Short mmCIF file of C-alpha atoms and ligand atoms in Angstrom, two decimals:
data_model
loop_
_atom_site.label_atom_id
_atom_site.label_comp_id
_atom_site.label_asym_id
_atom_site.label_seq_id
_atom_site.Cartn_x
_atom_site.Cartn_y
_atom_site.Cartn_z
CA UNK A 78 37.88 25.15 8.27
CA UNK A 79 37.66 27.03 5.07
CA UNK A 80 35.29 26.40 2.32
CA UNK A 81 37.11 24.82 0.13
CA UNK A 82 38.38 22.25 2.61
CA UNK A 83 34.82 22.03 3.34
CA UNK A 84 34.22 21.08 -0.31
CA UNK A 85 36.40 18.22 -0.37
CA UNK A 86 35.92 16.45 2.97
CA UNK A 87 32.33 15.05 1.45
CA UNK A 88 31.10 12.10 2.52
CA UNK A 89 32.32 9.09 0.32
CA UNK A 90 29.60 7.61 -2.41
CA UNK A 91 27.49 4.84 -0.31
CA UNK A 92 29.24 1.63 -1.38
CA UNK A 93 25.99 -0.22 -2.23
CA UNK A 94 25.98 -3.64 -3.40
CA UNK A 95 27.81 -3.95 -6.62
CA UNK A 96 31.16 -4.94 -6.70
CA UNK A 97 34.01 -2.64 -6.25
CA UNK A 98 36.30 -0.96 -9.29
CA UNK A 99 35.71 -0.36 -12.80
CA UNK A 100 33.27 -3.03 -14.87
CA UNK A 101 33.26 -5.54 -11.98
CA UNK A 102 29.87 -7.32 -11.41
CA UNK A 103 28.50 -10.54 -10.67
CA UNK A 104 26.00 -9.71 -14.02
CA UNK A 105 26.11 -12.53 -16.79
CA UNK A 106 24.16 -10.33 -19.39
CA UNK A 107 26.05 -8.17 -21.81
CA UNK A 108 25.33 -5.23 -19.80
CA UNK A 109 27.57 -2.98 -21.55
CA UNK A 110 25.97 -3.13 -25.24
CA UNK A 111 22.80 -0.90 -24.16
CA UNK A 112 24.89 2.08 -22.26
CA UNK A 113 27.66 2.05 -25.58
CA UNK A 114 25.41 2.15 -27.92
CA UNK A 115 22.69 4.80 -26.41
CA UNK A 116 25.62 6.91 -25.55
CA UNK A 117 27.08 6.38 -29.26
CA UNK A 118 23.74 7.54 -30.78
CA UNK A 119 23.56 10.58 -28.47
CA UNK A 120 26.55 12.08 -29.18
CA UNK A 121 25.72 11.41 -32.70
CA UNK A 122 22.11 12.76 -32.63
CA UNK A 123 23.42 15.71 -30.60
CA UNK A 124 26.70 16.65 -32.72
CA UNK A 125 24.61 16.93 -35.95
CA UNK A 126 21.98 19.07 -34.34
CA UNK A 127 24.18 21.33 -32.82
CA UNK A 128 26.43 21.39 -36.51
CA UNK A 129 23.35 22.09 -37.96
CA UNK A 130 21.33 24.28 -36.12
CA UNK A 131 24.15 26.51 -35.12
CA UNK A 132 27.29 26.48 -37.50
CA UNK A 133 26.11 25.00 -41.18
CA UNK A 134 24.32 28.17 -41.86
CA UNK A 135 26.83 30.83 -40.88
CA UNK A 136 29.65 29.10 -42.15
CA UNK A 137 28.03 27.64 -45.73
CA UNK A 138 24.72 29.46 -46.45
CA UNK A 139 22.98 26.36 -46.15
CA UNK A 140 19.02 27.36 -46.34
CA UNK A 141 16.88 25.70 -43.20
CA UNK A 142 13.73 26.68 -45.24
CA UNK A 143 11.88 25.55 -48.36
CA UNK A 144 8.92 25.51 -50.15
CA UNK A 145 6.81 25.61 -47.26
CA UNK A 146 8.87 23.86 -44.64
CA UNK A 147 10.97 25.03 -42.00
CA UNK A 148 13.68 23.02 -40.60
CA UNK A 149 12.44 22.31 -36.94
CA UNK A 150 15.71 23.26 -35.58
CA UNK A 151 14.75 27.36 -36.22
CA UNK A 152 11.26 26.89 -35.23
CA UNK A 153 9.73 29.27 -34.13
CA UNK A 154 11.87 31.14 -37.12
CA UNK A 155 13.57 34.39 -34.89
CA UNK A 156 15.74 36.30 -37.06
CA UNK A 157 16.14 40.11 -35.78
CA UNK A 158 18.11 42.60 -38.05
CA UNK A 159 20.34 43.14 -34.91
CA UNK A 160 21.68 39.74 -35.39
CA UNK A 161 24.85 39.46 -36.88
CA UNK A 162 25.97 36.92 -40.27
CA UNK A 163 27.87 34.81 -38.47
CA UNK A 164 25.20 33.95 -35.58
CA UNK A 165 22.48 30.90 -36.49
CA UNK A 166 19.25 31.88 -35.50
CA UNK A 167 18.91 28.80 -34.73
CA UNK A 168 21.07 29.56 -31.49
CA UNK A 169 17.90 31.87 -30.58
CA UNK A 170 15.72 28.62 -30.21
CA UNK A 171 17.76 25.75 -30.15
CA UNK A 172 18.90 26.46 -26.24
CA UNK A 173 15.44 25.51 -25.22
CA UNK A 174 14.79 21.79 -27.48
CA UNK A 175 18.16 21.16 -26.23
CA UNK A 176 18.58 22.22 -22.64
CA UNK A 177 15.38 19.97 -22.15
CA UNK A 178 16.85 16.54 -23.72
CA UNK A 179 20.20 17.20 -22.24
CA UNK A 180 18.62 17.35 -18.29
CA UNK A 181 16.39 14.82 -19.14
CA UNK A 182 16.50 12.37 -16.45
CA UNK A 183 16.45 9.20 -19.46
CA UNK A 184 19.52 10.32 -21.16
CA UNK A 185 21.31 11.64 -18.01
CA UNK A 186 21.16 7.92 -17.45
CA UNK A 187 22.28 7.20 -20.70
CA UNK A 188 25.20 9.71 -21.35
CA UNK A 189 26.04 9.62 -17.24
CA UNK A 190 26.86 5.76 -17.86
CA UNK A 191 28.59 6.40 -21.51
CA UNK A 192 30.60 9.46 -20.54
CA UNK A 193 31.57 9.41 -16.72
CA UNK A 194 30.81 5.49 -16.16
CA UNK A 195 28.81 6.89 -13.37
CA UNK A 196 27.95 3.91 -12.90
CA UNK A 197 28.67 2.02 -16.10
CA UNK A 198 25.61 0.02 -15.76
CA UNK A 199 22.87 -1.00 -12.93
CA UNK A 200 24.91 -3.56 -10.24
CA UNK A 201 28.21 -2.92 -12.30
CA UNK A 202 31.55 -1.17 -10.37
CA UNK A 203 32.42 2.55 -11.27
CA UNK A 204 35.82 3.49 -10.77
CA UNK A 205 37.04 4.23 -7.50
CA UNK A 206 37.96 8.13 -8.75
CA UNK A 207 34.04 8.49 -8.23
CA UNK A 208 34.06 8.02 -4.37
CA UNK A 209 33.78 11.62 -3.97
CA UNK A 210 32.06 12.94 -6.90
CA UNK A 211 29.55 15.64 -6.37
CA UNK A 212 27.89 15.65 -9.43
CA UNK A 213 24.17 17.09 -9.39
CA UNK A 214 25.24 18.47 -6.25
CA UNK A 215 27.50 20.80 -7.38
CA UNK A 216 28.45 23.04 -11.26
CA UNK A 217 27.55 22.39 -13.88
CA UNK A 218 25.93 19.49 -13.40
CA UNK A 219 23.62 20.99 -10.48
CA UNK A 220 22.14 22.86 -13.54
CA UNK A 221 20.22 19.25 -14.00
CA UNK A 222 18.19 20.39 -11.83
CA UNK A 223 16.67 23.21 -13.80
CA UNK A 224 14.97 19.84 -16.09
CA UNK A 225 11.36 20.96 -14.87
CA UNK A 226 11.48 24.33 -16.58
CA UNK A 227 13.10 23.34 -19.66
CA UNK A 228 10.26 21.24 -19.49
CA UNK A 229 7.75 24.52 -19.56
CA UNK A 230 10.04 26.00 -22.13
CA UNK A 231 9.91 23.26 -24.70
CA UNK A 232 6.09 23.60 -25.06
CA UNK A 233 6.67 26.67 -26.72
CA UNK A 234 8.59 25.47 -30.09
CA UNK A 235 6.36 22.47 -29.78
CA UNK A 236 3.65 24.81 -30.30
CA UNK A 237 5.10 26.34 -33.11
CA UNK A 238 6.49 23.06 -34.56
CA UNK A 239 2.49 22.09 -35.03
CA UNK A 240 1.86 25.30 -36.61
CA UNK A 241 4.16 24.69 -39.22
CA UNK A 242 3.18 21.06 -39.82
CA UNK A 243 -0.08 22.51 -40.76
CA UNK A 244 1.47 25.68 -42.57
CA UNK A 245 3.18 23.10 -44.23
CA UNK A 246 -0.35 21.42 -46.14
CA UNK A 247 -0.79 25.16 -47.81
CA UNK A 248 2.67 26.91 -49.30
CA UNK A 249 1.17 29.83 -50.76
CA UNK A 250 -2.19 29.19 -49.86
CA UNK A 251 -2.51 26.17 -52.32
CA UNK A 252 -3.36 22.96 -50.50
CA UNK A 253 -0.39 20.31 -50.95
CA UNK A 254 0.21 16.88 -49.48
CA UNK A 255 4.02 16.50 -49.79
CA UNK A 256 6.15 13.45 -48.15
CA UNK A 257 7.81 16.71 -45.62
CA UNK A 258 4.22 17.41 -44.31
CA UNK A 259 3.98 13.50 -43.50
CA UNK A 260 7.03 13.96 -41.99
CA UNK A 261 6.67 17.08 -40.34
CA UNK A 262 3.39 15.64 -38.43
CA UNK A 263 5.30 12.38 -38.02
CA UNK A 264 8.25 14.56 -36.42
CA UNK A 265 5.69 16.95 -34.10
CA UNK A 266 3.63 13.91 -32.97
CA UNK A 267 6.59 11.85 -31.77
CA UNK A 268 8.08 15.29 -30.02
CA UNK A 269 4.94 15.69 -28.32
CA UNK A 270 5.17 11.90 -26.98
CA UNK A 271 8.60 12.48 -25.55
CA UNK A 272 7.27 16.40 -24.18
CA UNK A 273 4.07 14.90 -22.20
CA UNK A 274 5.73 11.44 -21.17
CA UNK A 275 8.42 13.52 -19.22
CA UNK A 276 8.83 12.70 -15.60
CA UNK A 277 8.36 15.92 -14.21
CA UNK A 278 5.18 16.42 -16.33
CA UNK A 279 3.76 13.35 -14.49
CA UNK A 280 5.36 14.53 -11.03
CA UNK A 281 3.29 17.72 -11.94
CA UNK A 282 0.26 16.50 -12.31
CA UNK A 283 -0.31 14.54 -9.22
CA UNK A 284 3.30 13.68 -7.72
CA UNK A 285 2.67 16.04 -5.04
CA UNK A 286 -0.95 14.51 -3.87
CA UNK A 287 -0.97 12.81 -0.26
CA UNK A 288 -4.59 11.44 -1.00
CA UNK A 289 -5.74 11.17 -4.70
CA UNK A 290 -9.78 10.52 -4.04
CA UNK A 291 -10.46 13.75 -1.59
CA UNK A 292 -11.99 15.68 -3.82
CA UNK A 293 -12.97 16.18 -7.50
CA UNK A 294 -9.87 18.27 -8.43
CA UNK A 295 -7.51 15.15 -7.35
CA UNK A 296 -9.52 12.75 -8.82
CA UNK A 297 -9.35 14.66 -12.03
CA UNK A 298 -4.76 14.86 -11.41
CA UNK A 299 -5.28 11.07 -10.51
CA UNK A 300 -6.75 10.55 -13.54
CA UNK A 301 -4.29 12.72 -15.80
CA UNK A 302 -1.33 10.87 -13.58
CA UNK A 303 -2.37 7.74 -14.21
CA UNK A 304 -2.42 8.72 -18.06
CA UNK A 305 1.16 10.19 -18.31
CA UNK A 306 2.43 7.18 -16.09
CA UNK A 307 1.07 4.74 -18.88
CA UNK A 308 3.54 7.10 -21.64
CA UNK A 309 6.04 7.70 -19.06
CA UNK A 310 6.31 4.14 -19.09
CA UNK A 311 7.57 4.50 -22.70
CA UNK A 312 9.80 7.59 -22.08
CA UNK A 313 13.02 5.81 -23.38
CA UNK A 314 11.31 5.04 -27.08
CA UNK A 315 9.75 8.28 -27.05
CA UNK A 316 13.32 9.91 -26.74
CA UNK A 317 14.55 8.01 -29.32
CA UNK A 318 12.21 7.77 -31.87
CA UNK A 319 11.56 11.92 -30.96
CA UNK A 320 15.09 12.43 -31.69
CA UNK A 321 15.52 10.47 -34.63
CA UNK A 322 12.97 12.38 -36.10
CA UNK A 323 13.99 15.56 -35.48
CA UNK A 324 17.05 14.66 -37.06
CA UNK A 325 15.48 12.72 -40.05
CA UNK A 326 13.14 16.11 -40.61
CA UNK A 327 16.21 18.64 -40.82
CA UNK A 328 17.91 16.42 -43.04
CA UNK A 329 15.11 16.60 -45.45
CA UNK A 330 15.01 20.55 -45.57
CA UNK A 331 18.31 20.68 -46.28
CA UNK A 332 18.64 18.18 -48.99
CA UNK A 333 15.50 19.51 -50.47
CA UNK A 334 16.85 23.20 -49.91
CA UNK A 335 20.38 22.21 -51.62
CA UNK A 336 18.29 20.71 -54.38
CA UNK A 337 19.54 17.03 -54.06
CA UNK A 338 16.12 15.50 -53.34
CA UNK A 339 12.62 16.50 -54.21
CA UNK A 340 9.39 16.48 -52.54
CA UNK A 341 6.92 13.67 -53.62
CA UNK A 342 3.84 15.60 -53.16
CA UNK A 343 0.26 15.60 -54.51
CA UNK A 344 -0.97 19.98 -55.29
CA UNK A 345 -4.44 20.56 -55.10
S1 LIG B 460 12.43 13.21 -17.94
FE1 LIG B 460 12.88 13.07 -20.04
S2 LIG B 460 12.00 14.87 -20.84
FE2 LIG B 460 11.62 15.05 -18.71
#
């Protein structure tokens, strides 16, 4: 047998419990609001941040910087003289934010359920195409599985991100309090909720224990695990409210860059 016949004699999908074929279910909830509307915002959230971070500037000249503030999309700001026009340097950075929400177990539920109906809900029929899907066992979407260091990555323009909340308080070395600092710290402390409730953060830090109270050093990851369980509890807000700030901070650096809005701020 060759391969490729290989490939597509898998195993069917267990059949579990749900009922069989597309949106059938025994559920009396209105289990379909939740996936339509995640998966709504998420293309949403993710369309402008890609339009932003990678074609707006190129194609329109739109400034990501102002008066102090740096649109988090270009953080840490990379922007070699090799690079060409055309390219964002955004695109330098941007791989890293994003590659990390997009394997993100959360919204692989969310966009999984939106996008492929895979399955369309918990206890809800997926269509019968699925019975042989691969998915995370095969391209692209085995590239899921690369979540954990996406996860290393994104501490890196987090790092940055807090740097230039605080850069922010002192544009040109004069101490300012201006609404995009507020927002800037709002925008870093909600990022660094979703970073250190992820997962494989908590897996990390004591997933792999067999006995938590041997000795001092597992006590101490017991400890730490319990912690992150507690936000990793919350993951789903953090993701949201994370990327709705993100968003909400860009938006302001451009509007304030284009000249539309200004900065409420008190100078010192
Ligand atoms: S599981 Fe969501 S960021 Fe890791």
């Amino acid at each position: 047998m060759t391969d490729s016949a290989a490939a597509i004699q898998l195993p069917p999908k267990p059949r579990g419990t749900a009922r069989q074929g597309l949106g059938a279910t025994n559920r009396r909830d209105e289990w379909a609001v939740a996936p339509v509307v995640q998966g709504l915002l998420f293309t949403l959230l993710a369309g402008y941040l890609f339009v932003s971070g990678v074609l707006v500037t190129p194609l329109f000249g739109t400034p990501y910087e102002v008066d102090g503030y740096l649109s988090p999309l270009f953080s840490p700001l990379i922007r070699p003289d090799w690079l060409p026009g055309w390219v964002s340097p955004g695109l330098l950075i941007l791989w890293i934010p994003l590659g990390f929400r997009a394997t993100c177990y959360y919204y692989r539920k969310a966009y999984y359920r939106f996008y492929f109906a895979d399955p369309p809900g918990c206890a809800v029929g997926e269509p019968t195409i699925h019975r042989r899907f691969r998915m995370e066992t095969a391209f692209p979407f085995i590239l899921q599985n690369f979540h954990r260091y996406f996860l290393y990555l994104a501490f890196i323009p987090l790092f940055f991100l807090w740097v230039d909340a605080f850069a922010s308080l002192f544009p040109e070395g004069r101490p300012r309090i201006g609404a995009g600092s507020v927002l800037f710290f709002v925008n870093v402390t909600l990022l660094t909720g979703f970073s250190i409730s992820c997962n494989s953060l908590r897996h990390l830090a004591g997933g792999r224990l067999d006995c938590f109270s041997c000795t001092r050093r597992t006590r101490v990851q017991y400890s730490l695990w319990q912690r992150l369980t507690t936000l990793n509890g919350h993951h789903m807000a953090w993701a949201w409210v994370s990327f709705i700030s993100v968003t909400l901070a860009d938006v302001y650096v451009r509007l304030l860059a284009l000249g539309l809005i200004v900065d409420p701020a008190i100078r010192l």
